[in-house]
Tab-separated table of C-alpha atoms in Angstrom:
chain	number	residue	atom	x	y	z
A	116	MET	CA	-60.445	-6.752	42.990
A	117	SER	CA	-63.848	-4.556	42.512
A	118	LYS	CA	-65.819	-4.468	39.446
A	119	LYS	CA	-64.731	-1.175	38.732
A	120	LYS	CA	-61.074	-2.069	38.702
A	121	LYS	CA	-61.815	-5.151	36.624
A	122	GLY	CA	-63.917	-2.930	33.760
A	123	SER	CA	-61.284	-0.506	33.617
A	124	ASP	CA	-58.711	-3.669	32.761
A	125	PHE	CA	-60.574	-5.087	30.702
A	126	ASN	CA	-60.793	-2.022	28.585
A	127	LEU	CA	-57.592	-1.315	28.287
A	128	LEU	CA	-56.722	-4.977	27.284
A	129	SER	CA	-59.281	-4.363	24.622
A	130	LEU	CA	-57.907	-1.568	23.110
A	131	PHE	CA	-54.454	-2.793	22.842
A	132	LEU	CA	-55.197	-5.808	20.984
A	133	PHE	CA	-57.331	-4.047	18.650
A	134	LEU	CA	-54.453	-2.205	18.055
A	135	CYS	CA	-51.828	-4.554	17.644
A	136	GLY	CA	-54.832	-6.549	14.852
A	137	PHE	CA	-54.864	-2.567	13.297
A	138	ILE	CA	-50.820	-2.598	12.919
A	139	GLN	CA	-51.059	-6.203	11.867
A	140	THR	CA	-53.595	-5.774	9.251
A	141	ASP	CA	-52.423	-3.001	7.701
A	142	ALA	CA	-48.682	-4.068	7.359
A	143	SER	CA	-49.686	-7.219	5.600
A	144	PHE	CA	-51.266	-5.260	2.741
A	145	GLY	CA	-48.850	-3.057	2.750
A	146	VAL	CA	-46.039	-2.401	0.078
A	147	GLY	CA	-43.503	0.445	0.946
A	148	GLY	CA	-42.133	2.006	3.781
A	149	GLY	CA	-38.293	0.388	2.986
A	150	ILE	CA	-35.161	1.003	5.065
A	151	GLY	CA	-32.734	3.952	4.508
A	152	VAL	CA	-28.974	3.107	3.687
A	153	GLY	CA	-26.805	5.218	5.266
A	154	ILE	CA	-22.791	5.276	4.386
A	155	GLY	CA	-20.016	7.242	5.911
A	156	GLY	CA	-20.994	11.053	7.254
A	157	GLY	CA	-24.595	10.201	8.384
A	158	ALA	CA	-25.761	10.340	4.990
A	159	GLY	CA	-29.031	8.382	4.587
A	160	VAL	CA	-31.820	7.788	1.919
A	161	GLY	CA	-35.047	6.922	2.815
A	162	GLY	CA	-37.590	4.304	1.161
A	163	GLY	CA	-33.975	2.474	0.173
A	164	GLY	CA	-35.546	-0.958	-0.324
A	165	VAL	CA	-39.168	-2.446	-1.104
A	166	TRP	CA	-40.920	-4.649	1.621
A	167	VAL	CA	-43.071	-7.174	0.036
A	168	GLY	CA	-45.383	-8.376	2.100
A	169	GLY	CA	-46.004	-7.805	5.931
A	170	GLY	CA	-46.469	-9.181	9.390
A	171	ASN	CA	-44.089	-12.301	9.956
A	172	ARG	CA	-44.496	-14.044	6.852
A	173	ASN	CA	-41.570	-13.976	4.591
A	174	VAL	CA	-40.810	-10.697	4.617
A	175	VAL	CA	-38.558	-10.113	1.429
A	176	PRO	CA	-36.033	-7.251	1.162
A	177	VAL	CA	-35.380	-5.956	-2.551
A	178	THR	CA	-33.044	-3.266	-2.519
A	179	ALA	CA	-33.150	-0.608	-5.216
A	180	PRO	CA	-30.524	-0.601	-8.080
A	181	ASN	CA	-27.591	1.714	-7.217
A	182	SER	CA	-28.817	2.651	-4.072
A	183	VAL	CA	-25.330	2.615	-2.497
A	184	ALA	CA	-23.578	4.749	-4.914
A	185	TYR	CA	-26.208	6.610	-4.962
A	186	VAL	CA	-25.371	7.767	-1.460
A	187	ALA	CA	-21.894	7.675	-2.179
A	188	LEU	CA	-21.910	10.273	-4.929
A	189	GLN	CA	-24.531	12.736	-3.627
A	190	ALA	CA	-22.441	12.577	0.048
A	191	TRP	CA	-19.342	13.402	-2.703
A	192	LYS	CA	-21.609	16.374	-4.224
A	193	SER	CA	-22.257	17.879	-0.789
A	194	ALA	CA	-18.618	18.299	-0.660
A	195	ILE	CA	-18.220	20.185	-3.832
A	196	THR	CA	-18.444	23.726	-3.365
A	197	GLU	CA	-18.211	24.970	-6.575
A	198	ASP	CA	-19.130	23.852	-10.382
A	199	PRO	CA	-18.495	26.521	-12.457
A	200	SER	CA	-19.466	24.006	-15.440
A	201	GLY	CA	-22.712	22.952	-14.155
A	202	VAL	CA	-21.149	19.209	-13.890
A	203	LEU	CA	-23.101	18.281	-10.931
A	204	LYS	CA	-26.371	19.212	-12.222
A	205	THR	CA	-26.960	16.463	-14.064
A	206	TRP	CA	-26.487	14.115	-10.914
A	207	VAL	CA	-30.122	13.643	-9.562
A	208	GLY	CA	-32.149	11.077	-9.080
A	209	SER	CA	-31.367	7.280	-8.573
A	210	ASP	CA	-30.032	6.586	-11.633
A	211	VAL	CA	-26.425	6.966	-11.465
A	212	CYS	CA	-25.501	5.912	-14.823
A	213	SER	CA	-26.572	8.887	-16.359
A	214	TYR	CA	-24.701	11.239	-14.404
A	215	LYS	CA	-21.790	13.264	-16.349
A	216	GLY	CA	-18.930	11.901	-15.847
A	217	VAL	CA	-19.778	8.682	-14.516
A	218	PHE	CA	-19.484	5.391	-16.900
A	219	CYS	CA	-21.161	1.983	-15.802
A	220	SER	CA	-21.130	-1.563	-16.808
A	221	GLY	CA	-24.684	-3.068	-16.631
A	222	GLN	CA	-25.312	-1.469	-12.987
A	223	SER	CA	-21.719	-0.750	-11.477
A	224	ILE	CA	-19.902	2.277	-11.865
A	225	THR	CA	-16.595	0.960	-13.257
A	226	ALA	CA	-15.319	4.674	-13.848
A	227	ILE	CA	-15.446	8.288	-13.246
A	228	ASP	CA	-13.930	10.935	-15.896
A	229	LEU	CA	-14.375	14.754	-14.302
A	230	ASN	CA	-11.064	16.018	-16.071
A	231	HIS	CA	-11.082	19.727	-16.622
A	232	ALA	CA	-14.470	19.983	-14.661
A	233	ASN	CA	-13.213	23.002	-12.314
A	234	LEU	CA	-14.643	21.788	-9.659
A	235	LYS	CA	-13.758	22.827	-6.104
A	236	GLY	CA	-13.924	20.622	-2.760
A	237	ALA	CA	-12.990	17.697	-1.058
A	238	ILE	CA	-13.144	13.950	-2.057
A	239	VAL	CA	-15.386	11.739	0.235
A	240	LYS	CA	-14.467	8.327	2.465
A	241	ASP	CA	-17.905	7.401	1.117
A	242	LEU	CA	-16.406	6.726	-2.490
A	243	ALA	CA	-14.782	3.684	-1.388
A	244	TYR	CA	-17.718	1.754	-1.621
A	245	LEU	CA	-17.877	1.706	-5.162
A	246	SER	CA	-16.093	-1.732	-5.335
A	247	ASP	CA	-16.207	-1.992	-9.221
A	248	LEU	CA	-14.732	1.480	-10.162
A	249	ASN	CA	-11.942	0.855	-12.024
A	250	ILE	CA	-11.081	4.164	-13.335
A	251	LEU	CA	-10.945	7.485	-11.157
A	252	HIS	CA	-9.545	10.839	-13.193
A	253	LEU	CA	-9.899	14.093	-11.695
A	254	ASN	CA	-7.201	16.015	-13.809
A	255	SER	CA	-7.603	19.915	-13.772
A	256	ASN	CA	-9.722	20.614	-10.479
A	257	ARG	CA	-9.388	22.086	-7.140
A	258	PHE	CA	-10.050	19.918	-5.171
A	259	SER	CA	-8.148	19.710	-2.051
A	260	GLY	CA	-7.532	18.171	1.454
A	261	GLN	CA	-6.255	14.126	2.032
A	262	ILE	CA	-6.709	10.933	0.030
A	263	PRO	CA	-9.443	9.168	2.143
A	264	ASP	CA	-7.681	6.085	4.031
A	265	PRO	CA	-10.740	3.740	2.887
A	266	PHE	CA	-9.651	4.089	-0.576
A	267	LYS	CA	-6.973	0.879	-0.125
A	268	SER	CA	-9.979	-1.189	-0.211
A	269	LEU	CA	-11.010	-0.344	-3.650
A	270	VAL	CA	-10.060	-3.692	-5.177
A	271	SER	CA	-10.924	-2.802	-8.933
A	272	LEU	CA	-8.897	0.695	-8.796
A	273	GLN	CA	-6.335	0.356	-11.664
A	274	GLU	CA	-6.183	4.216	-12.780
A	275	LEU	CA	-6.003	7.021	-10.383
A	276	ASP	CA	-5.152	10.663	-11.711
A	277	LEU	CA	-5.419	13.611	-8.978
A	278	SER	CA	-3.321	15.662	-11.030
A	279	ASN	CA	-3.148	19.321	-11.289
A	280	ASN	CA	-5.331	19.658	-8.113
A	281	ARG	CA	-4.746	21.392	-4.974
A	282	PHE	CA	-3.761	18.521	-2.691
A	283	SER	CA	-1.302	18.843	0.163
A	284	GLY	CA	0.620	16.974	3.036
A	285	SER	CA	2.997	14.073	2.723
A	286	PHE	CA	2.720	11.589	-0.006
A	287	PRO	CA	-0.484	9.732	0.166
A	288	LEU	CA	0.626	6.295	1.448
A	289	VAL	CA	-3.210	5.197	1.234
A	290	THR	CA	-2.323	4.479	-2.695
A	291	ILE	CA	0.602	2.185	-1.897
A	292	TYR	CA	-2.296	-0.136	-0.591
A	293	ILE	CA	-4.881	0.105	-3.351
A	294	PRO	CA	-4.357	-3.390	-4.436
A	295	ASN	CA	-4.310	-3.587	-8.292
A	296	LEU	CA	-3.356	-0.045	-8.724
A	297	VAL	CA	-1.332	0.482	-11.964
A	298	TYR	CA	-1.374	4.051	-12.703
A	299	LEU	CA	-0.117	6.823	-10.211
A	300	ASP	CA	-1.008	10.592	-11.214
A	301	LEU	CA	0.004	12.823	-8.586
A	302	ARG	CA	1.324	15.656	-10.944
A	303	PHE	CA	0.762	19.686	-10.372
A	304	ASN	CA	-0.026	19.464	-6.632
A	305	ASN	CA	1.542	20.396	-3.236
A	306	PHE	CA	2.704	17.229	-1.771
A	307	SER	CA	5.631	17.355	0.331
A	308	GLY	CA	8.184	15.519	2.379
A	309	PHE	CA	9.902	11.917	1.615
A	310	VAL	CA	8.636	9.536	-1.352
A	311	PRO	CA	8.631	6.049	0.389
A	312	GLU	CA	10.610	3.064	-0.723
A	313	ALA	CA	7.390	1.030	-0.755
A	314	LEU	CA	6.080	2.903	-4.019
A	315	PHE	CA	9.225	1.667	-5.941
A	316	ASN	CA	7.962	-2.028	-5.067
A	317	LYS	CA	5.031	-1.569	-6.322
A	318	ARG	CA	3.621	-3.409	-9.639
A	319	LEU	CA	2.843	0.233	-10.716
A	320	ASP	CA	3.128	1.275	-14.930
A	321	ALA	CA	3.307	4.579	-14.119
A	322	ILE	CA	4.517	6.729	-11.172
A	323	LEU	CA	4.394	10.451	-12.085
A	324	LEU	CA	5.224	12.693	-9.296
A	325	ASN	CA	6.680	15.664	-11.029
A	326	ASN	CA	5.402	19.283	-9.908
A	327	ASN	CA	5.060	19.105	-6.390
A	328	GLN	CA	7.794	19.478	-3.025
A	329	PHE	CA	8.570	16.642	-2.498
A	330	ASP	CA	12.645	16.030	-0.851
A	331	GLY	CA	15.049	14.142	0.603
A	332	GLU	CA	16.603	11.367	-1.235
A	333	ILE	CA	15.449	9.087	-3.696
A	334	PRO	CA	14.360	6.012	-2.703
A	335	ARG	CA	18.088	3.205	-2.980
A	336	ASN	CA	15.495	1.183	-4.490
A	337	LEU	CA	14.211	3.307	-7.611
A	338	GLY	CA	15.236	0.659	-9.807
A	339	ASN	CA	13.039	-1.901	-8.674
A	340	SER	CA	10.191	-0.682	-10.254
A	341	PRO	CA	7.928	-1.905	-12.638
A	342	ALA	CA	7.046	1.347	-14.519
A	343	SER	CA	7.541	2.519	-18.221
A	344	VAL	CA	7.563	5.902	-16.660
A	345	ILE	CA	9.092	7.763	-13.746
A	346	ASN	CA	8.672	11.386	-13.542
A	347	LEU	CA	10.306	13.061	-10.418
A	348	ALA	CA	10.872	16.245	-11.909
A	349	ASN	CA	10.606	19.539	-10.533
A	350	ASN	CA	10.135	18.764	-7.096
A	351	ARG	CA	13.461	19.220	-4.241
A	352	PHE	CA	15.196	15.971	-3.947
A	353	SER	CA	18.556	16.049	-3.130
A	354	GLY	CA	21.326	13.018	-2.655
A	355	GLU	CA	22.594	11.214	-5.750
A	356	ILE	CA	20.800	9.109	-8.075
A	357	PRO	CA	20.996	5.557	-6.271
A	358	THR	CA	23.878	3.874	-7.550
A	359	SER	CA	21.766	0.296	-7.950
A	360	PHE	CA	19.560	2.506	-10.514
A	361	GLY	CA	19.423	0.017	-13.407
A	362	LEU	CA	20.572	-3.092	-11.980
A	363	THR	CA	17.247	-4.932	-12.190
A	364	GLY	CA	17.197	-4.433	-15.869
A	365	SER	CA	14.010	-2.394	-15.600
A	366	ARG	CA	11.512	-1.713	-18.867
A	367	VAL	CA	11.464	1.809	-17.963
A	368	ARG	CA	10.922	3.633	-21.073
A	369	GLU	CA	10.811	7.514	-19.885
A	370	VAL	CA	12.905	8.530	-17.110
A	371	LEU	CA	12.698	12.548	-16.102
A	372	LEU	CA	14.700	13.880	-12.968
A	373	LEU	CA	15.480	17.370	-14.034
A	374	ASN	CA	15.251	20.345	-11.966
A	375	ASN	CA	15.789	18.821	-8.271
A	376	GLN	CA	18.897	19.501	-6.351
A	377	LEU	CA	20.833	16.057	-7.493
A	378	THR	CA	24.542	15.731	-6.917
A	379	GLY	CA	27.071	13.118	-7.523
A	380	CYS	CA	27.553	10.839	-10.349
A	381	ILE	CA	25.079	9.540	-13.138
A	382	PRO	CA	25.996	5.855	-11.999
A	383	GLU	CA	27.159	3.261	-14.599
A	384	SER	CA	24.178	1.025	-14.676
A	385	VAL	CA	22.042	3.707	-16.069
A	386	GLY	CA	23.135	1.618	-19.443
A	387	MET	CA	20.996	-1.462	-18.240
A	388	PHE	CA	18.046	0.477	-19.408
A	389	SER	CA	18.168	-1.048	-22.779
A	390	GLU	CA	14.624	0.221	-23.726
A	391	LEU	CA	14.838	3.776	-21.960
A	392	GLU	CA	13.884	6.294	-24.765
A	393	VAL	CA	13.900	9.482	-22.652
A	394	PHE	CA	16.496	10.359	-19.904
A	395	ASP	CA	16.594	13.608	-19.108
A	396	VAL	CA	18.130	14.983	-15.452
A	397	SER	CA	18.780	18.465	-16.693
A	398	TYR	CA	18.616	21.847	-13.916
A	399	ASN	CA	20.395	19.938	-11.524
A	400	SER	CA	24.041	19.375	-9.742
A	401	LEU	CA	25.492	16.649	-11.010
A	402	MET	CA	29.173	16.435	-11.829
A	403	GLY	CA	32.159	14.074	-13.493
A	404	HIS	CA	32.192	12.900	-16.513
A	405	VAL	CA	29.569	11.194	-18.942
A	406	PRO	CA	29.267	7.205	-18.240
A	407	ASP	CA	30.357	5.410	-21.555
A	408	THR	CA	27.287	2.746	-20.613
A	409	ILE	CA	24.710	5.251	-22.017
A	410	SER	CA	26.010	3.440	-25.551
A	411	CYS	CA	24.074	0.968	-24.103
A	412	LEU	CA	21.134	2.891	-24.319
A	413	SER	CA	19.904	1.833	-28.131
A	414	ALA	CA	16.220	2.906	-27.872
A	415	ILE	CA	17.264	6.552	-26.595
A	416	GLU	CA	15.534	9.272	-28.317
A	417	VAL	CA	16.083	11.885	-26.084
A	418	LEU	CA	19.296	12.550	-23.617
A	419	ASN	CA	19.368	16.030	-21.794
A	420	LEU	CA	22.087	16.748	-19.691
A	421	ALA	CA	22.155	19.830	-19.595
A	422	HIS	CA	22.734	22.891	-17.026
A	423	ASN	CA	24.589	20.316	-14.644
A	424	ARG	CA	28.505	20.356	-13.789
A	425	PHE	CA	29.546	17.695	-15.806
A	426	SER	CA	32.896	18.362	-17.243
A	427	GLY	CA	35.757	15.701	-19.663
A	428	GLU	CA	35.026	15.141	-23.268
A	429	VAL	CA	31.211	14.232	-24.858
A	430	PRO	CA	32.313	10.892	-25.577
A	431	ASP	CA	31.879	9.215	-29.605
A	432	LEU	CA	30.114	6.386	-27.805
A	433	VAL	CA	27.285	8.878	-26.522
A	434	CYS	CA	26.935	10.884	-29.750
A	435	SER	CA	27.133	7.494	-32.111
A	436	LEU	CA	23.333	6.257	-30.827
A	437	ARG	CA	21.392	5.281	-33.775
A	438	ASN	CA	18.239	6.234	-32.565
A	439	LEU	CA	18.922	9.761	-30.679
A	440	LEU	CA	17.266	12.544	-31.962
A	441	ASN	CA	18.033	15.228	-29.223
A	442	LEU	CA	21.298	15.717	-27.313
A	443	THR	CA	21.496	18.008	-24.818
A	444	VAL	CA	24.507	19.280	-22.834
A	445	ALA	CA	24.185	22.560	-22.667
A	446	PHE	CA	25.793	24.863	-19.700
A	447	ASN	CA	28.126	22.296	-18.142
A	448	PHE	CA	32.120	22.648	-18.032
A	449	PHE	CA	32.710	19.522	-21.008
A	450	SER	CA	36.298	20.134	-22.520
A	451	GLY	CA	35.189	18.931	-25.690
A	452	ILE	CA	33.084	17.082	-27.867
A	453	SER	CA	34.242	13.911	-29.933
A	454	SER	CA	34.765	13.739	-33.797
A	455	GLU	CA	31.732	11.680	-34.214
A	456	CYS	CA	29.882	14.432	-32.024
A	457	SER	CA	31.119	17.069	-34.337
A	458	ARG	CA	29.114	15.071	-37.154
A	459	ILE	CA	25.925	15.074	-35.498
A	460	SER	CA	23.002	16.506	-37.901
A	461	PHE	CA	20.070	16.099	-35.640
A	462	GLY	CA	19.545	18.688	-32.396
A	463	PHE	CA	22.587	18.630	-30.498
A	464	ASP	CA	22.812	21.672	-28.439
A	465	PHE	CA	26.313	21.908	-26.229
A	466	ALA	CA	26.249	26.117	-25.766
A	467	GLY	CA	27.728	27.446	-22.429
A	468	ASN	CA	30.555	24.689	-21.607
A	469	CYS	CA	34.758	25.185	-22.008
A	470	ILE	CA	34.948	23.816	-25.345
A	471	PRO	CA	38.014	25.507	-27.269
A	472	GLY	CA	37.815	27.444	-30.072
A	473	ARG	CA	33.596	26.710	-30.606
A	474	ASN	CA	30.625	29.876	-30.162
A	475	MET	CA	28.874	30.661	-27.247
A	476	GLN	CA	30.899	28.889	-24.567
A	477	ARG	CA	31.783	30.136	-21.343
A	478	PRO	CA	34.150	32.671	-20.345
A	479	GLN	CA	37.710	31.250	-20.289
A	480	PRO	CA	37.780	32.659	-16.213
A	481	ASP	CA	34.867	30.600	-15.335
A	482	CYS	CA	36.258	27.349	-17.000
A	483	SER	CA	40.123	27.300	-15.662
A	484	GLY	CA	38.748	28.007	-12.238
A	485	TYR	CA	36.448	25.001	-11.582
A	486	SER	CA	38.012	21.563	-10.635
A	487	GLY	CA	34.948	19.645	-10.993
A	488	GLY	CA	36.542	16.903	-13.243
A	489	ALA	CA	38.563	15.384	-9.872
A	490	LEU	CA	35.165	14.294	-8.919
A	491	SER	CA	35.876	10.229	-8.515
A	492	CYS	CA	32.732	8.349	-10.039
A	493	PHE	CA	32.554	4.594	-10.253
A	494	ARG	CA	33.143	3.486	-14.014
A	495	MET	CA	33.632	0.400	-16.169
A	496	PRO	CA	36.692	0.547	-18.188
A	497	THR	CA	35.970	-1.722	-20.677
A	498	GLN	CA	35.637	-0.175	-23.954
A	499	PRO	CA	34.273	-0.476	-26.359
A	500	LEU	CA	31.268	-1.871	-24.380
A	501	ALA	CA	29.990	-5.402	-24.704
A	502	CYS	CA	26.691	-4.251	-23.319
A	503	ALA	CA	24.988	-7.698	-23.931
A	504	ALA	CA	27.097	-8.862	-20.841
A	505	ILE	CA	27.192	-5.633	-19.096
A	506	SER	CA	24.576	-6.894	-16.227
A	507	VAL	CA	26.998	-9.160	-15.229
A	508	GLY	CA	30.114	-6.991	-14.993
A	509	LEU	CA	28.062	-4.139	-13.254
A	510	ARG	CA	26.690	-6.399	-10.953
A	511	GLU	CA	30.396	-7.631	-9.819
A	512	SER	CA	31.865	-4.059	-10.034
A	513	PHE	CA	29.119	-2.766	-7.962
A	514	SER	CA	29.409	-5.420	-5.179
A	515	HIS	CA	32.912	-4.509	-5.274
A	516	TYR	CA	32.178	-1.182	-4.962
A	517	ARG	CA	29.880	-1.334	-2.055
A	518	SER	CA	32.217	-3.031	-0.200
A	519	SER	CA	35.389	-1.396	-0.505
A	520	PRO	CA	36.556	0.812	2.496
């Protein structure tokens, strides 16, 4: 090898060693640089961590507080296209606990409440990284699209309120898999299609699905739900109220099924809801008699059967309920009211029926041409009812009824 070649190699080697030494020396005294944090959708924040020391000697990363939450909220902010009230103007900087509508316990985000903010946009999957989130309230905004599937990993989430928005599509199945959810509010959206049975097996305290476009039959396991409030009103549900409704002895306090397309009878098992306070099945096409077991609803305050096709007589047993404050049977085909019902002093609306000698009733031709009273409903013949024993009797009768040809 020539001297010129050796000299050239030596110079290159010297330059390489010099640069390595410079870089190592610079790193050994440097603080900063950091590593960006990226969560979903390519979002990232430079300098997310601080490097103390340098070189190869005990490098220790120290993560900036709330860096993950910051990235998640900024990703969501970028997906919101309209903010007429300027709520998100405060969503600046790394102190996410100072953001309007964001609530923290220590350094963890535990609640987001943006009710009535009139925001327009979408919900992003990045929010699933808020592992300590207990409450997400987004009532009265203009969010649309789907509920992100990663929400099932929100193990701390207990309350999800998405009511009065513009969500659409089928029932958001991801909500069933949020493990500790107890309050689900999907009211006033544009969800459609069937409601899965799994919803009523989940340990929810409130199921609020009213004012959507859900259709099909109400799942047969409706009575399995431990919820205290079940609101399925103002949808397009059809078919019968499940016959087993009430057989599980649920602690439900409010059942709202009004303004659907339900047919058939009110199940006798409804009398097992001993804590029921509000029962509204108005504006459907239900028929037959009013079940005597309703007299076992000792806590009932509001009973609305209006705008159906019920017939027969409104029984004494119903009108004698001691906590009843409002009884509405208007616009059916009832042919009489009992003496007990005649003495009711609270709100009792029986207009638009076929009761002789009463004002504001249907024209006689409408009444004489109605044959809905011939509908055969499963009925417990016991009177007076022993409400304490109704559970056993109904279960046995229901079992026999199902096995009959």
